[in-house]
Amino acid sequence: MTNYRQEPLIYQPNSAIRLSVAKNRLHRYSFKSEIKPLNIELQQLEQLLNHRFNNPSLLSSALTHPSYLHESAGTDGDDYQRLEYLGDAVLGMLLAEMLYHAYPDWDEGSLSRFRARLAGQDVLADRARMLGIGDFIFLGRGEVLTEGRAKDSILSDILESLLAALYLDGGLNAARNMVERLFLELVADPQALTLGRDSKSELQELLSACNAPLPEYKLVEESGPPHDRNFQFQVLLDGRAVGEGQGKSKKNAQQAAAAQALGNIKVVDGQIV
C-alpha cells in the first residue's frame, strides 16, 4: 500500500481540483442522477485523504448516497449506509483514545461528554467541508436539486463512511491518521466547541453517545400572573428525574433542567447511571 504524504492539519483542496471536478460534473450529468465520476476524480480525493486505496470500490461506496442507487437502476455497488455504521464506531473509539491521552485527569463523564460533542453532526459536517468532501458525493437528482452537498446530515454520514473505508482498506492507523488530522485542534481546545452551546443539545448528544433513550421534559409547575409566568420542568430518563429547573419561559426552564441533569448524570463503562 502506498500512502500520500501527510498534509497540514488545516487543509483545503486546491482550486484546480475543485475546478476539474466541477467541469467533469457539468459534462457528465444525466436527468435521472449524476453519473459517477471517472477514476481521475477518485484519485483526486485520495490525494485529499492522503491514502491510495487498494480497493477503490470501498471509496466509491463510501461516497454513494442511497438516492443515487435508487435513481440509477442497474448500477453496481453499495451505498454508504453500512460503512457509516462501522465508521461511527471507529470514530468513537479513536476519539476516545485521543481524549484519554490528552486529558489524563478527566473522569469518565467529562470524557464522554466531550467525545459526544466532537462527534456531533454539526462538527462532523464542518470537518467534511474542511476537506471539500461534498464535491465528490454521488447523489440522486432530487438531492442535487435540494443542495444535498451542503446538508449537515449527509456530510456527517459521508465523513463516517470514509473513515470506515480507510479502516477497512488501510487498517486502524489509516483511520487514526485522518481522525487526528481532522480533530487534533478541537481536542486541544475544548472551549472552542462549548461556546454558545445549549444544555439540551449537550445532554442529547451525551445520551446518544451512550446509546441511552432520549430525555423527556415534564412540566411540573406553572405559576405567577399572566404577564410574569414561572415554569418548572423536570428532565426524565426512563421515567427517573435526573434534573429540575425553573425559568420565565418553558425553553429556559428546560435548559436549566438539562444543565442540572448534566451535573447529576454519571457515566460508568459507557453507560448512564
Tab-separated table of C-alpha atoms in Angstrom:
chain	number	residue	atom	x	y	z
A	1	MET	CA	0.000	0.000	0.000
A	2	THR	CA	1.302	3.465	-0.896
A	3	ASN	CA	0.269	6.396	1.240
A	4	TYR	CA	0.468	10.010	0.220
A	5	ARG	CA	2.499	12.312	2.409
A	6	GLN	CA	0.765	13.825	5.414
A	7	GLU	CA	-0.645	17.307	4.824
A	8	PRO	CA	-1.042	20.090	7.416
A	9	LEU	CA	-3.953	19.809	9.818
A	10	ILE	CA	-5.905	22.675	8.250
A	11	TYR	CA	-6.214	21.505	4.685
A	12	GLN	CA	-8.281	22.763	1.782
A	13	PRO	CA	-8.473	21.166	-1.684
A	14	ASN	CA	-6.817	23.480	-4.175
A	15	SER	CA	-8.828	25.409	-6.711
A	16	ALA	CA	-7.537	23.364	-9.650
A	17	ILE	CA	-9.002	20.164	-8.199
A	18	ARG	CA	-12.333	21.861	-7.465
A	19	LEU	CA	-12.476	23.316	-10.993
A	20	SER	CA	-11.661	19.937	-12.559
A	21	VAL	CA	-14.397	18.241	-10.538
A	22	ALA	CA	-16.925	20.917	-11.450
A	23	LYS	CA	-16.145	20.705	-15.177
A	24	ASN	CA	-16.418	16.918	-15.222
A	25	ARG	CA	-19.813	17.041	-13.494
A	26	LEU	CA	-21.154	19.631	-15.940
A	27	HIS	CA	-20.223	17.421	-18.886
A	28	ARG	CA	-21.489	14.177	-17.344
A	29	TYR	CA	-24.878	14.963	-15.834
A	30	SER	CA	-27.904	12.789	-16.522
A	31	PHE	CA	-31.585	13.535	-15.994
A	32	LYS	CA	-32.041	10.699	-13.516
A	33	SER	CA	-28.921	11.143	-11.419
A	34	GLU	CA	-25.308	12.157	-11.539
A	35	ILE	CA	-23.022	9.792	-13.434
A	36	LYS	CA	-20.301	8.511	-11.162
A	37	PRO	CA	-17.042	10.444	-11.638
A	38	LEU	CA	-14.211	8.937	-13.615
A	39	ASN	CA	-11.340	7.311	-11.752
A	40	ILE	CA	-9.344	10.532	-12.024
A	41	GLU	CA	-11.753	12.185	-9.595
A	42	LEU	CA	-11.401	9.377	-7.071
A	43	GLN	CA	-7.640	9.774	-7.373
A	44	GLN	CA	-8.054	13.448	-6.552
A	45	LEU	CA	-9.997	12.512	-3.441
A	46	GLU	CA	-7.291	10.018	-2.497
A	47	GLN	CA	-4.874	12.933	-2.504
A	48	LEU	CA	-7.123	14.868	-0.147
A	49	LEU	CA	-7.342	11.832	2.148
A	50	ASN	CA	-3.584	11.130	1.876
A	51	HIS	CA	-4.308	7.480	1.117
A	52	ARG	CA	-4.254	5.360	-2.040
A	53	PHE	CA	-6.952	2.686	-1.861
A	54	ASN	CA	-6.079	-0.907	-2.634
A	55	ASN	CA	-9.830	-1.488	-3.016
A	56	PRO	CA	-11.288	1.578	-4.808
A	57	SER	CA	-14.814	0.163	-4.525
A	58	LEU	CA	-14.696	0.941	-0.795
A	59	LEU	CA	-14.081	4.590	-1.582
A	60	SER	CA	-16.822	4.619	-4.205
A	61	SER	CA	-19.357	3.049	-1.835
A	62	ALA	CA	-18.417	5.460	0.945
A	63	LEU	CA	-19.406	8.354	-1.321
A	64	THR	CA	-22.664	6.906	-2.668
A	65	HIS	CA	-25.885	8.301	-1.215
A	66	PRO	CA	-28.898	5.918	-1.305
A	67	SER	CA	-30.712	8.330	-3.630
A	68	TYR	CA	-28.092	7.757	-6.313
A	69	LEU	CA	-28.659	3.993	-6.460
A	70	HIS	CA	-32.426	4.453	-6.195
A	71	GLU	CA	-32.451	6.615	-9.319
A	72	SER	CA	-29.856	4.579	-11.211
A	73	ALA	CA	-31.375	1.165	-11.856
A	74	GLY	CA	-28.785	-1.435	-12.739
A	75	THR	CA	-25.905	0.472	-11.171
A	76	ASP	CA	-23.438	-1.795	-9.410
A	77	GLY	CA	-22.155	-1.101	-5.916
A	78	ASP	CA	-23.470	-0.251	-2.479
A	79	ASP	CA	-24.448	2.973	-0.781
A	80	TYR	CA	-22.624	4.344	2.246
A	81	GLN	CA	-25.041	3.244	4.981
A	82	ARG	CA	-23.249	0.093	6.157
A	83	LEU	CA	-19.913	1.878	6.078
A	84	GLU	CA	-21.391	4.789	8.027
A	85	TYR	CA	-22.478	2.329	10.726
A	86	LEU	CA	-18.933	0.991	11.038
A	87	GLY	CA	-17.375	4.435	10.759
A	88	ASP	CA	-19.429	5.704	13.680
A	89	ALA	CA	-17.856	3.038	15.894
A	90	VAL	CA	-14.341	3.632	14.527
A	91	LEU	CA	-14.656	7.368	15.095
A	92	GLY	CA	-15.955	6.901	18.625
A	93	MET	CA	-13.075	4.617	19.565
A	94	LEU	CA	-10.383	6.855	18.065
A	95	LEU	CA	-11.801	9.994	19.659
A	96	ALA	CA	-11.929	8.166	22.993
A	97	GLU	CA	-8.271	7.224	22.549
A	98	MET	CA	-7.273	10.815	21.766
A	99	LEU	CA	-9.143	12.215	24.757
A	100	TYR	CA	-7.836	9.514	27.094
A	101	HIS	CA	-4.254	10.556	26.363
A	102	ALA	CA	-4.935	14.294	26.103
A	103	TYR	CA	-6.759	14.646	29.433
A	104	PRO	CA	-5.412	12.143	31.986
A	105	ASP	CA	-7.131	13.952	34.876
A	106	TRP	CA	-10.660	13.932	33.419
A	107	ASP	CA	-13.237	11.490	34.755
A	108	GLU	CA	-15.297	9.212	32.529
A	109	GLY	CA	-18.289	11.540	32.419
A	110	SER	CA	-16.219	14.513	31.251
A	111	LEU	CA	-14.508	12.421	28.592
A	112	SER	CA	-17.823	11.028	27.357
A	113	ARG	CA	-19.436	14.466	27.152
A	114	PHE	CA	-16.568	15.927	25.157
A	115	ARG	CA	-16.441	12.930	22.831
A	116	ALA	CA	-20.185	13.256	22.215
A	117	ARG	CA	-19.683	16.911	21.329
A	118	LEU	CA	-16.816	16.143	18.949
A	119	ALA	CA	-18.944	13.500	17.214
A	120	GLY	CA	-21.942	15.814	16.872
A	121	GLN	CA	-23.466	16.172	13.428
A	122	ASP	CA	-22.525	19.839	13.094
A	123	VAL	CA	-18.878	19.206	13.976
A	124	LEU	CA	-18.571	16.253	11.589
A	125	ALA	CA	-20.165	18.264	8.784
A	126	ASP	CA	-17.729	21.101	9.434
A	127	ARG	CA	-14.774	18.702	9.211
A	128	ALA	CA	-16.173	17.283	5.960
A	129	ARG	CA	-16.433	20.779	4.490
A	130	MET	CA	-12.854	21.447	5.513
A	131	LEU	CA	-11.778	18.577	3.261
A	132	GLY	CA	-14.133	19.512	0.425
A	133	ILE	CA	-15.830	16.102	0.520
A	134	GLY	CA	-19.119	17.483	-0.787
A	135	ASP	CA	-17.667	17.810	-4.285
A	136	PHE	CA	-17.264	14.042	-4.564
A	137	ILE	CA	-20.583	12.694	-3.246
A	138	PHE	CA	-22.738	10.662	-5.662
A	139	LEU	CA	-26.292	11.967	-5.300
A	140	GLY	CA	-29.623	11.410	-6.962
A	141	ARG	CA	-31.166	14.291	-8.866
A	142	GLY	CA	-33.574	15.153	-6.052
A	143	GLU	CA	-30.778	15.560	-3.520
A	144	VAL	CA	-28.742	17.593	-6.006
A	145	LEU	CA	-31.649	19.987	-6.528
A	146	THR	CA	-32.129	20.402	-2.766
A	147	GLU	CA	-28.410	21.115	-2.242
A	148	GLY	CA	-27.624	17.785	-0.648
A	149	ARG	CA	-23.909	18.525	-0.810
A	150	ALA	CA	-24.398	21.221	1.818
A	151	LYS	CA	-26.598	19.234	4.227
A	152	ASP	CA	-25.055	18.510	7.612
A	153	SER	CA	-26.817	15.139	7.774
A	154	ILE	CA	-25.282	13.900	4.523
A	155	LEU	CA	-21.820	15.366	5.074
A	156	SER	CA	-21.533	13.897	8.574
A	157	ASP	CA	-22.627	10.457	7.362
A	158	ILE	CA	-20.174	10.569	4.466
A	159	LEU	CA	-17.292	11.502	6.750
A	160	GLU	CA	-18.012	8.492	8.961
A	161	SER	CA	-18.323	6.194	5.949
A	162	LEU	CA	-14.966	7.429	4.640
A	163	LEU	CA	-13.352	6.661	7.989
A	164	ALA	CA	-14.726	3.122	7.754
A	165	ALA	CA	-13.374	2.796	4.221
A	166	LEU	CA	-9.939	3.941	5.402
A	167	TYR	CA	-10.097	1.466	8.284
A	168	LEU	CA	-11.052	-1.477	6.067
A	169	ASP	CA	-8.547	-0.626	3.346
A	170	GLY	CA	-5.557	0.575	5.341
A	171	GLY	CA	-6.103	-0.604	8.880
A	172	LEU	CA	-6.640	1.299	12.093
A	173	ASN	CA	-3.625	3.563	11.582
A	174	ALA	CA	-5.035	4.883	8.309
A	175	ALA	CA	-8.250	5.868	10.075
A	176	ARG	CA	-6.348	7.177	13.086
A	177	ASN	CA	-4.225	9.473	10.914
A	178	MET	CA	-7.355	11.020	9.423
A	179	VAL	CA	-9.094	11.462	12.781
A	180	GLU	CA	-6.019	13.097	14.300
A	181	ARG	CA	-5.676	15.352	11.291
A	182	LEU	CA	-9.296	16.490	11.495
A	183	PHE	CA	-9.814	16.685	15.259
A	184	LEU	CA	-6.457	17.476	16.874
A	185	GLU	CA	-7.063	21.220	17.029
A	186	LEU	CA	-10.538	20.688	18.508
A	187	VAL	CA	-9.300	18.206	21.104
A	188	ALA	CA	-6.630	20.704	22.142
A	189	ASP	CA	-9.186	23.486	22.748
A	190	PRO	CA	-12.377	22.196	24.428
A	191	GLN	CA	-13.725	25.705	24.988
A	192	ALA	CA	-13.906	26.332	21.245
A	193	LEU	CA	-16.702	23.761	20.992
A	194	THR	CA	-18.620	24.717	24.104
A	195	LEU	CA	-19.077	28.415	23.329
A	196	GLY	CA	-22.714	29.092	22.559
A	197	ARG	CA	-23.750	25.516	23.241
A	198	ASP	CA	-27.072	24.807	24.917
A	199	SER	CA	-27.519	22.245	27.658
A	200	LYS	CA	-30.385	20.403	25.952
A	201	SER	CA	-28.245	19.674	22.891
A	202	GLU	CA	-25.291	18.648	25.038
A	203	LEU	CA	-27.471	16.282	27.077
A	204	GLN	CA	-28.966	14.719	23.964
A	205	GLU	CA	-25.519	14.167	22.429
A	206	LEU	CA	-24.246	12.541	25.617
A	207	LEU	CA	-27.233	10.184	25.801
A	208	SER	CA	-26.876	9.316	22.130
A	209	ALA	CA	-23.180	8.515	22.596
A	210	CYS	CA	-24.104	6.151	25.448
A	211	ASN	CA	-26.955	4.545	23.458
A	212	ALA	CA	-29.429	5.779	26.067
A	213	PRO	CA	-33.053	6.814	25.399
A	214	LEU	CA	-33.740	10.456	24.652
A	215	PRO	CA	-34.751	12.618	27.619
A	216	GLU	CA	-38.323	13.605	28.420
A	217	TYR	CA	-39.130	17.095	29.695
A	218	LYS	CA	-42.071	17.263	32.097
A	219	LEU	CA	-43.804	20.461	33.199
A	220	VAL	CA	-44.299	20.088	36.960
A	221	GLU	CA	-45.459	23.580	37.890
A	222	GLU	CA	-46.653	26.787	36.252
A	223	SER	CA	-47.276	29.828	38.418
A	224	GLY	CA	-47.446	33.603	38.507
A	225	PRO	CA	-49.667	36.197	36.819
A	226	PRO	CA	-50.138	36.086	33.026
A	227	HIS	CA	-47.559	38.819	32.456
A	228	ASP	CA	-44.922	37.188	34.676
A	229	ARG	CA	-45.187	33.409	34.435
A	230	ASN	CA	-42.776	30.973	36.067
A	231	PHE	CA	-42.230	27.453	34.765
A	232	GLN	CA	-40.660	24.458	36.460
A	233	PHE	CA	-39.563	21.421	34.446
A	234	GLN	CA	-38.073	18.054	35.246
A	235	VAL	CA	-35.948	16.080	32.817
A	236	LEU	CA	-36.621	12.342	32.938
A	237	LEU	CA	-34.531	9.386	31.794
A	238	ASP	CA	-36.510	6.157	31.658
A	239	GLY	CA	-39.061	7.817	33.929
A	240	ARG	CA	-36.435	8.813	36.506
A	241	ALA	CA	-35.974	12.516	37.311
A	242	VAL	CA	-32.319	13.491	36.832
A	243	GLY	CA	-32.652	17.268	36.775
A	244	GLU	CA	-35.000	20.128	37.524
A	245	GLY	CA	-35.021	23.766	36.503
A	246	GLN	CA	-37.044	26.957	36.585
A	247	GLY	CA	-37.386	29.838	34.175
A	248	LYS	CA	-39.567	32.630	32.856
A	249	SER	CA	-40.208	30.605	29.709
A	250	LYS	CA	-40.616	26.901	29.055
A	251	LYS	CA	-37.451	26.927	26.947
A	252	ASN	CA	-35.336	28.495	29.686
A	253	ALA	CA	-36.756	26.149	32.315
A	254	GLN	CA	-35.946	23.117	30.162
A	255	GLN	CA	-32.413	24.407	29.594
A	256	ALA	CA	-31.951	24.809	33.346
A	257	ALA	CA	-33.231	21.282	33.950
A	258	ALA	CA	-30.876	19.881	31.310
A	259	ALA	CA	-27.926	21.743	32.830
A	260	GLN	CA	-28.671	20.218	36.231
A	261	ALA	CA	-29.044	16.772	34.661
A	262	LEU	CA	-25.600	17.068	33.075
A	263	GLY	CA	-24.169	17.698	36.527
A	264	ASN	CA	-26.041	14.773	38.076
A	265	ILE	CA	-25.517	12.117	35.406
A	266	LYS	CA	-22.593	9.753	35.764
A	267	VAL	CA	-21.124	7.588	33.024
A	268	VAL	CA	-19.719	4.197	34.013
A	269	ASP	CA	-18.404	1.759	31.414
A	270	GLY	CA	-20.068	3.797	28.689
A	271	GLN	CA	-23.475	3.603	30.367
A	272	ILE	CA	-25.585	6.265	32.070
A	273	VAL	CA	-26.053	5.588	35.797
